[in-house]
Amino acid sequence: MYTKDYGQLDLNAAYNLTEQLSLIASVVNLTEEVEEGYWKQENRFTYNQYSGRRFYLGANYNF
C-alpha cells in the first residue's frame, strides 16, 4: 500500500503581549488538501483521508 504524494500548508503565528504572556494561533491544512492511498497500483484506490481545515488559538504564560 502506498500514499499518493501529499502536501498541505500550515500557518502558525505568535505574539508576545508581555514578557510572560504570549498568544498563539495556528491554521492546519489551510489549502484543505486530501490524502489518498492505493493498494500496490494507482488504479486500486484504498482510502481517502480528509481532516479539513482546523483552527487553534492558545496562550502561554511563563512564571
XYZ file of N, CA, C and O in Angstrom:
252
model
N 0.843 -1.167 0.000
C 0.000 0.000 0.000
C 0.897 1.242 0.000
O 1.929 1.261 0.640
N 0.501 2.256 -0.722
C 1.265 3.495 -0.726
C 0.328 4.691 -0.750
O -0.831 4.595 -1.101
N 0.874 5.824 -0.346
C 0.134 7.071 -0.315
C 0.591 7.960 -1.461
O 1.786 8.126 -1.682
N -0.359 8.504 -2.190
C -0.056 9.439 -3.268
C 0.646 10.671 -2.681
O 0.392 11.050 -1.538
N 1.538 11.291 -3.459
C 2.223 12.499 -2.990
C 1.210 13.467 -2.404
O 0.144 13.702 -2.977
N 1.560 14.011 -1.249
C 0.606 14.807 -0.491
C 1.350 15.948 0.190
O 2.440 15.769 0.720
N 0.778 17.103 0.159
C 1.345 18.247 0.864
C 0.226 19.135 1.368
O -0.854 19.182 0.788
N 0.488 19.785 2.468
C -0.504 20.716 2.995
C 0.217 21.941 3.513
O 1.383 21.888 3.867
N -0.493 23.046 3.565
C 0.067 24.297 4.035
C -0.489 24.596 5.424
O -1.708 24.625 5.609
N 0.415 24.756 6.400
C 0.035 25.112 7.763
C 0.566 26.512 8.053
O 1.603 26.916 7.521
N -0.132 27.234 8.899
C 0.254 28.593 9.255
C 0.257 28.720 10.774
O -0.699 28.311 11.430
N 1.363 29.229 11.324
C 1.498 29.423 12.770
C 1.974 30.835 13.041
O 2.818 31.359 12.311
N 1.448 31.440 14.107
C 1.876 32.779 14.486
C 1.833 32.901 16.007
O 1.024 32.255 16.678
N 2.731 33.734 16.536
C 2.757 34.004 17.971
C 3.007 35.490 18.170
O 3.700 36.131 17.369
N 2.438 36.018 19.252
C 2.605 37.434 19.558
C 2.804 37.587 21.064
O 1.997 37.082 21.859
N 3.876 38.251 21.457
C 4.158 38.482 22.875
C 3.426 39.740 23.347
O 3.720 40.836 22.886
N 2.468 39.543 24.252
C 1.756 40.671 24.838
C 2.602 41.336 25.923
O 2.635 42.553 26.024
N 3.230 40.501 26.741
C 4.154 40.962 27.782
C 5.334 39.996 27.782
O 5.364 39.049 26.981
N 6.280 40.191 28.711
C 7.407 39.255 28.807
C 6.946 37.866 29.230
O 7.572 36.871 28.899
N 5.849 37.780 29.950
C 5.358 36.484 30.432
C 4.233 35.891 29.579
O 4.065 34.688 29.533
N 3.442 36.718 28.917
C 2.233 36.243 28.233
C 2.345 36.381 26.724
O 2.666 37.450 26.201
N 2.073 35.279 26.021
C 2.057 35.312 24.551
C 0.819 34.595 24.031
O 0.308 33.663 24.652
N 0.331 35.041 22.897
C -0.803 34.413 22.218
C -0.288 33.626 21.023
O 0.630 34.073 20.333
N -0.905 32.473 20.773
C -0.503 31.601 19.670
C -1.733 31.277 18.840
O -2.810 31.005 19.380
N -1.588 31.314 17.513
C -2.677 30.946 16.602
C -2.116 30.031 15.514
O -0.986 30.218 15.062
N -2.890 29.035 15.124
C -2.474 28.098 14.077
C -3.647 27.764 13.171
O -4.788 27.677 13.622
N -3.341 27.573 11.903
C -4.295 27.030 10.946
C -3.609 25.826 10.314
O -2.521 25.944 9.748
N -4.226 24.655 10.431
C -3.676 23.417 9.891
C -4.448 23.043 8.632
O -5.671 23.087 8.611
N -3.725 22.682 7.586
C -4.293 22.317 6.287
C -5.076 23.488 5.684
O -6.234 23.364 5.303
N -4.408 24.614 5.617
C -5.016 25.853 5.111
C -5.632 25.669 3.724
O -6.685 26.219 3.417
N -4.994 24.871 2.871
C -5.463 24.676 1.497
C -6.429 23.499 1.352
O -6.825 23.151 0.242
N -6.820 22.888 2.473
C -7.789 21.779 2.505
C -7.426 20.631 1.550
O -8.251 20.155 0.774
N -6.183 20.162 1.670
C -5.719 19.058 0.836
C -6.278 17.720 1.315
O -6.648 17.559 2.479
N -6.322 16.743 0.405
C -6.848 15.410 0.683
C -5.723 14.392 0.492
O -4.960 14.471 -0.462
N -5.615 13.424 1.420
C -4.622 12.355 1.316
C -5.294 11.123 0.711
O -6.384 10.736 1.126
N -4.640 10.496 -0.284
C -5.192 9.314 -0.953
C -4.219 8.152 -0.851
O -3.015 8.334 -0.989
N -4.753 6.963 -0.623
C -3.931 5.756 -0.532
C -4.349 4.721 -1.566
O -5.519 4.651 -1.960
N -3.384 3.922 -2.006
C -3.620 2.905 -3.037
C -2.991 1.590 -2.631
O -2.003 1.548 -1.904
N -3.559 0.497 -3.144
C -3.033 -0.838 -2.904
C -2.195 -1.253 -4.110
O -2.734 -1.544 -5.177
N -0.895 -1.200 -3.993
C 0.097 -1.623 -4.980
C 0.114 -0.804 -6.267
O 1.157 -0.523 -6.804
N -1.035 -0.440 -6.810
C -1.106 0.315 -8.062
C -2.086 1.472 -7.896
O -3.014 1.398 -7.101
N -1.886 2.525 -8.690
C -2.728 3.706 -8.549
C -4.180 3.450 -8.967
O -5.080 4.162 -8.588
N -4.439 2.390 -9.730
C -5.825 2.093 -10.108
C -6.556 1.254 -9.047
O -7.704 0.888 -9.237
N -5.894 0.984 -7.918
C -6.515 0.240 -6.812
C -6.669 1.170 -5.607
O -5.974 1.059 -4.606
N -7.595 2.076 -5.726
C -7.843 3.069 -4.689
C -8.254 2.382 -3.384
O -9.101 1.495 -3.377
N -7.652 2.798 -2.245
C -7.930 2.178 -0.956
C -8.589 3.128 0.032
O -9.536 2.775 0.710
N -8.064 4.348 0.141
C -8.661 5.271 1.106
C -8.481 6.724 0.677
O -7.630 7.051 -0.128
N -9.316 7.547 1.269
C -9.287 8.986 1.058
C -9.450 9.613 2.436
O -10.473 9.421 3.082
N -8.430 10.327 2.891
C -8.483 10.912 4.233
C -8.524 12.429 4.129
O -7.633 13.051 3.582
N -9.592 13.001 4.657
C -9.750 14.446 4.653
C -10.066 14.897 6.065
O -11.092 14.531 6.627
N -9.165 15.655 6.647
C -9.387 16.112 8.019
C -9.842 17.564 8.071
O -10.103 18.096 9.139
N -9.934 18.214 6.920
C -10.439 19.573 6.870
C -9.447 20.607 7.368
O -8.352 20.300 7.803
N -9.858 21.840 7.292
C -9.061 22.956 7.801
C -9.372 23.101 9.280
O -10.523 23.084 9.696
N -8.310 23.217 10.108
C -8.501 23.322 11.556
C -7.834 24.592 12.081
O -6.750 24.948 11.653
N -8.500 25.234 13.038
C -8.019 26.466 13.647
C -7.744 26.227 15.129
O -8.537 25.570 15.803
N -6.626 26.763 15.614
C -6.263 26.650 17.021
C -5.854 28.022 17.543
O -5.197 28.787 16.839
N -6.228 28.295 18.763
C -5.857 29.542 19.415
C -5.467 29.208 20.847
O -6.141 28.425 21.516
N -4.358 29.774 21.304
C -3.916 29.464 22.662
C -3.099 30.604 23.245
O -2.846 31.625 22.597
N -2.690 30.384 24.485
C -1.882 31.368 25.190
C -0.834 30.627 26.018
O -1.073 29.519 26.498
N 0.328 31.246 26.167
C 1.394 30.738 27.033
C 1.690 31.778 28.090
O 1.752 32.974 27.790
N 1.868 31.296 29.306
C 2.266 32.201 30.383
C 3.467 31.607 31.080
O 3.446 30.451 31.499
N 4.536 32.371 31.190
C 5.760 31.928 31.881
C 5.822 32.571 33.258
O 5.743 33.784 33.387
N 5.965 31.725 34.272
C 6.033 32.208 35.654
C 7.436 32.646 35.994
O 8.411 32.197 35.523
